Amino acid sequence: MSEKEAMAEVKEWLAKTFEGAGKSVPEFEYTPRSVSHLHHLITLSKAKDEAARLVARDFRLKASEYRSQAARIREILENVGLAQESLPSNVVTSAQVLANVANLLNIRDTEMSSFLVAMGDISLRKTGVEEKRAEVNKESKLLLDYTRKAIARLTYLKRTLAQLEDEVAPCEAQMESWATNLQVMAAKERQYVQQCANYKAVLNHAGYTPEVSHRVLVEMDEHRKELEKKTKPILDTLRSYQDLPPDKALAALAIEDKKMQYADAEKYLEDVLQSALASSE
């Protein structure tokens, strides 16, 4: 079917439908999508209308058959003297009650076996309903237990949330304090790194090496003190030569002698230092 034919069919169906309801067709845009959807609804509506007509025709046919059967049964009852007008009121009432019970039990006749089968079926359904009710009660109890636990958990979470909200301000203040301390420590770290670099530069300039340990320095200081003790008499002697008479030959000879002693002392100090460094390695 083309799009124009589908649109024409949709407009005709809408007009009939709203005219039957006493209303006018509302204004809307006929798009391919809306036309396709409405045409699908038309197809479903026609199918359901046809099914309803078939069911209604079947019901009318069955009703006609039931009326014919009822007329035939009434005629038979009148011929045998069992018409409803000639029966006692209690018999009519009992028959009506019996018919109502049969209709309630959805049975076609009033035989005792039919009533027993219907009652058995009702008992089975009652048992099934009771079992389902027990299962539902059990599930209800479980759901109630879960609900109570959920409410308790929710109450605990609300209390915990309130406690955490109360602790937010102190924690924020503490975090700000930590952040400030962290900034101060970072500044100190940069300062210490710079000082360490400066000290390393000073040590490199002074000729410091990792082999020079504290123990080596202590030993060198002790040897220096020992050397000072050895050289002090020589220096005192040299100073005493300042008071000698101006005899250049003797003075030169004495100075050369003291210089040799001083050089020996320096060589001894160097040997001691080298041996100390070698032992530290």
C-alpha positions as a LaTeX table, in Angstrom:
\begin{tabular}{lrrr}
\hline
Residue & $x$ (\AA) & $y$ (\AA) & $z$ (\AA) \\
\hline
Met1 & 0.00 & 0.00 & 0.00 \\
Ser2 & 1.32 & 3.45 & $-0.95$ \\
Glu3 & 1.76 & 6.29 & 1.50 \\
Lys4 & $-1.17$ & 8.26 & 0.01 \\
Glu5 & $-3.54$ & 5.29 & 0.29 \\
Ala6 & $-2.45$ & 4.68 & 3.86 \\
Met7 & $-2.99$ & 8.36 & 4.75 \\
Ala8 & $-6.46$ & 8.36 & 3.14 \\
Glu9 & $-7.41$ & 5.22 & 5.08 \\
Val10 & $-6.10$ & 6.74 & 8.30 \\
Lys11 & $-8.10$ & 9.97 & 7.81 \\
Glu12 & $-11.27$ & 8.01 & 7.03 \\
Trp13 & $-10.82$ & 5.78 & 10.10 \\
Leu14 & $-10.13$ & 8.76 & 12.38 \\
Ala15 & $-13.19$ & 10.60 & 11.09 \\
Lys16 & $-15.48$ & 7.60 & 11.70 \\
Thr17 & $-14.01$ & 6.88 & 15.12 \\
Phe18 & $-14.26$ & 10.44 & 16.47 \\
Glu19 & $-17.67$ & 10.95 & 14.82 \\
Gly20 & $-18.96$ & 7.91 & 16.66 \\
Ala21 & $-17.69$ & 9.45 & 19.93 \\
Gly22 & $-19.28$ & 12.80 & 19.07 \\
Lys23 & $-15.98$ & 14.65 & 18.79 \\
Ser24 & $-13.93$ & 16.21 & 16.04 \\
Val25 & $-10.59$ & 14.92 & 14.90 \\
Pro26 & $-7.76$ & 16.88 & 16.65 \\
Glu27 & $-5.26$ & 18.72 & 14.52 \\
Phe28 & $-1.83$ & 17.09 & 14.23 \\
Glu29 & 0.91 & 16.69 & 11.66 \\
Tyr30 & 0.67 & 13.70 & 9.35 \\
Thr31 & 4.22 & 12.43 & 9.22 \\
Pro32 & 5.28 & 9.10 & 7.71 \\
Arg33 & 5.94 & 7.78 & 11.17 \\
Ser34 & 2.55 & 8.86 & 12.60 \\
Val35 & 0.70 & 7.54 & 9.53 \\
Ser36 & 2.49 & 4.18 & 9.83 \\
His37 & 1.67 & 3.95 & 13.53 \\
Leu38 & $-2.01$ & 4.87 & 13.00 \\
His39 & $-2.31$ & 2.41 & 10.09 \\
His40 & $-0.96$ & $-0.31$ & 12.39 \\
Leu41 & $-3.63$ & 0.67 & 14.94 \\
Ile42 & $-6.29$ & 0.46 & 12.21 \\
Thr43 & $-5.18$ & $-3.07$ & 11.36 \\
Leu44 & $-5.30$ & $-4.13$ & 15.02 \\
Ser45 & $-8.68$ & $-2.43$ & 15.55 \\
Lys46 & $-10.22$ & $-4.14$ & 12.53 \\
Ala47 & $-8.90$ & $-7.51$ & 13.67 \\
Lys48 & $-10.32$ & $-7.02$ & 17.17 \\
Asp49 & $-13.65$ & $-5.76$ & 15.82 \\
Glu50 & $-13.95$ & $-8.82$ & 13.58 \\
Ala51 & $-13.08$ & $-11.10$ & 16.53 \\
Ala52 & $-15.69$ & $-9.29$ & 18.69 \\
Arg53 & $-18.34$ & $-9.70$ & 15.96 \\
Leu54 & $-17.62$ & $-13.41$ & 15.72 \\
Val55 & $-17.82$ & $-13.85$ & 19.49 \\
Ala56 & $-21.05$ & $-11.80$ & 19.68 \\
Arg57 & $-22.62$ & $-13.83$ & 16.87 \\
Asp58 & $-21.65$ & $-17.03$ & 18.67 \\
Phe59 & $-23.13$ & $-15.72$ & 21.92 \\
Arg60 & $-26.37$ & $-14.75$ & 20.16 \\
Leu61 & $-26.58$ & $-18.21$ & 18.57 \\
Lys62 & $-25.99$ & $-19.91$ & 21.95 \\
Ala63 & $-28.56$ & $-17.62$ & 23.61 \\
Ser64 & $-31.11$ & $-18.57$ & 20.95 \\
Glu65 & $-30.37$ & $-22.23$ & 21.49 \\
Tyr66 & $-30.67$ & $-21.83$ & 25.27 \\
Arg67 & $-34.03$ & $-20.04$ & 24.89 \\
Ser68 & $-35.31$ & $-22.80$ & 22.60 \\
Gln69 & $-34.15$ & $-25.46$ & 25.04 \\
Ala70 & $-35.69$ & $-23.59$ & 27.97 \\
Ala71 & $-39.03$ & $-23.33$ & 26.12 \\
Arg72 & $-38.93$ & $-27.06$ & 25.31 \\
Ile73 & $-38.11$ & $-27.98$ & 28.95 \\
Arg74 & $-40.89$ & $-25.64$ & 30.19 \\
Glu75 & $-43.37$ & $-27.31$ & 27.86 \\
Ile76 & $-42.34$ & $-30.77$ & 29.07 \\
Leu77 & $-42.68$ & $-29.70$ & 32.69 \\
Glu78 & $-46.13$ & $-28.21$ & 32.04 \\
Asn79 & $-47.28$ & $-31.41$ & 30.34 \\
Val80 & $-46.25$ & $-33.55$ & 33.36 \\
Gly81 & $-47.71$ & $-31.08$ & 35.83 \\
Leu82 & $-44.42$ & $-29.73$ & 37.09 \\
Ala83 & $-44.76$ & $-26.15$ & 35.87 \\
Gln84 & $-43.24$ & $-23.50$ & 38.10 \\
Glu85 & $-46.68$ & $-21.98$ & 38.81 \\
Ser86 & $-48.03$ & $-25.28$ & 40.11 \\
Leu87 & $-45.08$ & $-26.10$ & 42.39 \\
Pro88 & $-44.98$ & $-25.13$ & 46.07 \\
Ser89 & $-43.00$ & $-22.03$ & 46.95 \\
Asn90 & $-40.44$ & $-23.98$ & 48.97 \\
Val91 & $-39.76$ & $-26.28$ & 46.01 \\
Val92 & $-39.29$ & $-23.27$ & 43.72 \\
Thr93 & $-37.00$ & $-21.67$ & 46.23 \\
Ser94 & $-34.95$ & $-24.87$ & 46.60 \\
Ala95 & $-34.72$ & $-25.22$ & 42.82 \\
Gln96 & $-33.53$ & $-21.63$ & 42.49 \\
Val97 & $-30.96$ & $-22.17$ & 45.22 \\
Leu98 & $-29.84$ & $-25.37$ & 43.50 \\
Ala99 & $-29.54$ & $-23.54$ & 40.18 \\
Asn100 & $-27.62$ & $-20.67$ & 41.78 \\
Val101 & $-25.22$ & $-23.12$ & 43.42 \\
Ala102 & $-24.75$ & $-24.90$ & 40.08 \\
Asn103 & $-24.03$ & $-21.58$ & 38.37 \\
Leu104 & $-21.66$ & $-20.63$ & 41.17 \\
Leu105 & $-19.84$ & $-23.96$ & 40.83 \\
Asn106 & $-19.88$ & $-23.59$ & 37.03 \\
Ile107 & $-21.45$ & $-27.00$ & 36.35 \\
Arg108 & $-23.86$ & $-27.83$ & 33.55 \\
Asp109 & $-26.23$ & $-30.10$ & 35.52 \\
Thr110 & $-27.41$ & $-30.66$ & 39.06 \\
Glu111 & $-26.27$ & $-34.25$ & 39.44 \\
Met112 & $-24.74$ & $-35.21$ & 42.77 \\
Ser113 & $-21.57$ & $-36.39$ & 41.05 \\
Ser114 & $-21.16$ & $-33.00$ & 39.37 \\
Phe115 & $-21.55$ & $-31.26$ & 42.72 \\
Leu116 & $-18.98$ & $-33.62$ & 44.29 \\
Val117 & $-16.50$ & $-33.04$ & 41.49 \\
Ala118 & $-17.02$ & $-29.28$ & 41.73 \\
Met119 & $-16.61$ & $-29.35$ & 45.53 \\
Gly120 & $-13.43$ & $-31.44$ & 45.15 \\
Asp121 & $-12.09$ & $-28.96$ & 42.65 \\
Ile122 & $-12.90$ & $-26.11$ & 45.03 \\
Ser123 & $-11.17$ & $-27.97$ & 47.86 \\
Leu124 & $-8.07$ & $-28.43$ & 45.74 \\
Arg125 & $-8.08$ & $-24.77$ & 44.79 \\
Lys126 & $-8.62$ & $-23.85$ & 48.43 \\
Thr127 & $-5.62$ & $-25.98$ & 49.40 \\
Gly128 & $-3.55$ & $-24.32$ & 46.67 \\
Val129 & $-4.67$ & $-20.88$ & 47.85 \\
Glu130 & $-3.78$ & $-21.75$ & 51.44 \\
Glu131 & $-0.34$ & $-22.95$ & 50.35 \\
Lys132 & 0.20 & $-19.80$ & 48.35 \\
Arg133 & $-1.03$ & $-17.75$ & 51.30 \\
Ala134 & 1.48 & $-19.52$ & 53.57 \\
Glu135 & 4.25 & $-18.81$ & 51.06 \\
Val136 & 3.15 & $-15.19$ & 50.80 \\
Asn137 & 3.07 & $-14.89$ & 54.60 \\
Lys138 & 6.57 & $-16.37$ & 54.79 \\
Glu139 & 7.81 & $-13.97$ & 52.10 \\
Ser140 & 6.04 & $-11.12$ & 53.89 \\
Lys141 & 7.83 & $-11.98$ & 57.12 \\
Leu142 & 11.16 & $-12.12$ & 55.29 \\
Leu143 & 10.46 & $-8.80$ & 53.60 \\
Leu144 & 9.41 & $-7.33$ & 56.95 \\
Asp145 & 12.65 & $-8.59$ & 58.50 \\
Tyr146 & 14.66 & $-7.16$ & 55.61 \\
Thr147 & 12.75 & $-3.89$ & 55.93 \\
Arg148 & 13.49 & $-3.66$ & 59.64 \\
Lys149 & 17.17 & $-4.37$ & 59.01 \\
Ala150 & 17.20 & $-1.80$ & 56.21 \\
Ile151 & 15.58 & 0.78 & 58.49 \\
Ala152 & 18.13 & 0.03 & 61.21 \\
Arg153 & 20.97 & 0.28 & 58.68 \\
Leu154 & 19.51 & 3.54 & 57.34 \\
Thr155 & 19.27 & 4.94 & 60.87 \\
Tyr156 & 22.89 & 3.95 & 61.53 \\
Leu157 & 24.00 & 5.53 & 58.24 \\
Lys158 & 22.09 & 8.73 & 59.04 \\
Arg159 & 23.70 & 8.87 & 62.49 \\
Thr160 & 27.13 & 8.23 & 60.96 \\
Leu161 & 26.51 & 10.90 & 58.32 \\
Ala162 & 25.51 & 13.40 & 61.01 \\
Gln163 & 28.63 & 12.53 & 63.01 \\
Leu164 & 30.81 & 12.95 & 59.92 \\
Glu165 & 29.15 & 16.27 & 59.13 \\
Asp166 & 29.92 & 17.42 & 62.67 \\
Glu167 & 33.55 & 16.36 & 62.21 \\
Val168 & 33.93 & 18.15 & 58.87 \\
Ala169 & 34.78 & 21.57 & 60.36 \\
Pro170 & 37.50 & 20.30 & 62.77 \\
Cys171 & 38.96 & 18.10 & 60.03 \\
Glu172 & 39.02 & 20.99 & 57.59 \\
Ala173 & 40.79 & 23.18 & 60.17 \\
Gln174 & 43.30 & 20.40 & 60.84 \\
Met175 & 43.83 & 19.90 & 57.10 \\
Glu176 & 44.43 & 23.63 & 56.67 \\
Ser177 & 46.95 & 23.48 & 59.51 \\
Trp178 & 48.65 & 20.49 & 57.87 \\
Ala179 & 48.70 & 22.31 & 54.55 \\
Thr180 & 50.33 & 25.34 & 56.20 \\
Asn181 & 52.87 & 23.12 & 57.95 \\
Leu182 & 53.53 & 21.33 & 54.68 \\
Gln183 & 54.23 & 24.63 & 52.94 \\
Val184 & 56.58 & 25.63 & 55.77 \\
Met185 & 58.33 & 22.26 & 55.61 \\
Ala186 & 58.64 & 22.53 & 51.83 \\
Ala187 & 60.20 & 25.98 & 52.21 \\
Lys188 & 62.57 & 24.63 & 54.88 \\
Glu189 & 63.43 & 21.72 & 52.62 \\
Arg190 & 64.34 & 24.06 & 49.80 \\
Gln191 & 66.39 & 26.13 & 52.24 \\
Tyr192 & 68.19 & 23.07 & 53.60 \\
Val193 & 68.84 & 21.77 & 50.08 \\
Gln194 & 70.36 & 25.13 & 49.14 \\
Gln195 & 72.45 & 25.18 & 52.32 \\
Cys196 & 73.59 & 21.62 & 51.65 \\
Ala197 & 74.62 & 22.62 & 48.13 \\
Asn198 & 76.51 & 25.64 & 49.53 \\
Tyr199 & 78.27 & 23.47 & 52.11 \\
Lys200 & 79.22 & 20.96 & 49.41 \\
Ala201 & 80.65 & 23.78 & 47.33 \\
Val202 & 82.63 & 25.03 & 50.31 \\
Leu203 & 83.92 & 21.51 & 51.04 \\
Asn204 & 84.87 & 20.99 & 47.39 \\
His205 & 86.66 & 24.31 & 47.38 \\
Ala206 & 88.52 & 23.29 & 50.56 \\
Gly207 & 89.53 & 19.98 & 48.97 \\
Tyr208 & 87.29 & 17.77 & 51.13 \\
Thr209 & 86.95 & 14.16 & 50.09 \\
Pro210 & 84.78 & 11.37 & 51.57 \\
Glu211 & 87.95 & 9.65 & 52.81 \\
Val212 & 88.44 & 12.41 & 55.40 \\
Ser213 & 86.42 & 11.13 & 58.31 \\
His214 & 86.04 & 12.43 & 61.84 \\
Arg215 & 88.48 & 9.88 & 63.17 \\
Val216 & 91.09 & 10.91 & 60.60 \\
Leu217 & 90.61 & 14.58 & 61.52 \\
Val218 & 91.01 & 13.76 & 65.22 \\
Glu219 & 94.21 & 11.82 & 64.51 \\
Met220 & 95.53 & 14.68 & 62.35 \\
Asp221 & 94.76 & 17.16 & 65.11 \\
Glu222 & 96.63 & 15.00 & 67.62 \\
His223 & 99.64 & 14.77 & 65.26 \\
Arg224 & 99.45 & 18.51 & 64.73 \\
Lys225 & 99.58 & 19.10 & 68.46 \\
Glu226 & 102.49 & 16.68 & 68.73 \\
Leu227 & 104.28 & 18.48 & 65.89 \\
Glu228 & 103.66 & 21.83 & 67.56 \\
Lys229 & 105.25 & 20.44 & 70.70 \\
Lys230 & 108.29 & 19.34 & 68.68 \\
Thr231 & 108.60 & 22.55 & 66.68 \\
Lys232 & 108.03 & 24.91 & 69.57 \\
Pro233 & 111.54 & 24.51 & 71.00 \\
Ile234 & 112.97 & 25.08 & 67.55 \\
Leu235 & 110.97 & 28.26 & 67.11 \\
Asp236 & 111.98 & 29.43 & 70.57 \\
Thr237 & 115.60 & 28.78 & 69.65 \\
Leu238 & 115.19 & 30.72 & 66.40 \\
Arg239 & 113.69 & 33.60 & 68.31 \\
Ser240 & 116.63 & 33.51 & 70.74 \\
Tyr241 & 118.95 & 33.93 & 67.78 \\
Gln242 & 117.54 & 37.33 & 67.27 \\
Asp243 & 119.60 & 38.45 & 70.28 \\
Leu244 & 122.90 & 37.05 & 68.86 \\
Pro245 & 125.67 & 39.39 & 67.72 \\
Pro246 & 125.50 & 40.23 & 64.02 \\
Asp247 & 127.76 & 37.43 & 62.85 \\
Lys248 & 126.23 & 36.48 & 59.53 \\
Ala249 & 128.14 & 33.24 & 59.03 \\
Leu250 & 127.16 & 31.75 & 62.40 \\
Ala251 & 123.61 & 33.02 & 62.13 \\
Ala252 & 123.23 & 31.54 & 58.61 \\
Leu253 & 124.64 & 28.22 & 59.78 \\
Ala254 & 122.24 & 28.08 & 62.75 \\
Ile255 & 119.24 & 29.03 & 60.54 \\
Glu256 & 120.05 & 26.32 & 58.00 \\
Asp257 & 120.25 & 23.77 & 60.76 \\
Lys258 & 116.84 & 24.76 & 62.13 \\
Lys259 & 115.33 & 24.74 & 58.62 \\
Met260 & 116.48 & 21.17 & 58.14 \\
Gln261 & 114.90 & 20.19 & 61.45 \\
Tyr262 & 111.67 & 21.94 & 60.47 \\
Ala263 & 111.61 & 20.17 & 57.09 \\
Asp264 & 112.11 & 16.81 & 58.83 \\
Ala265 & 109.17 & 17.61 & 61.10 \\
Glu266 & 106.95 & 18.50 & 58.11 \\
Lys267 & 107.94 & 15.30 & 56.31 \\
Tyr268 & 107.08 & 13.30 & 59.43 \\
Leu269 & 103.62 & 14.98 & 59.59 \\
Glu270 & 102.94 & 14.17 & 55.95 \\
Asp271 & 103.90 & 10.54 & 56.46 \\
Val272 & 101.58 & 10.31 & 59.46 \\
Leu273 & 98.71 & 11.83 & 57.47 \\
Gln274 & 99.20 & 9.46 & 54.53 \\
Ser275 & 99.31 & 6.44 & 56.82 \\
Ala276 & 96.10 & 7.60 & 58.55 \\
Leu277 & 94.32 & 8.02 & 55.21 \\
Ala278 & 95.51 & 4.61 & 54.05 \\
Ser279 & 94.25 & 2.93 & 57.22 \\
Ser280 & 90.81 & 4.64 & 56.85 \\
Glu281 & 90.32 & 3.16 & 53.36 \\
\hline
\end{tabular}
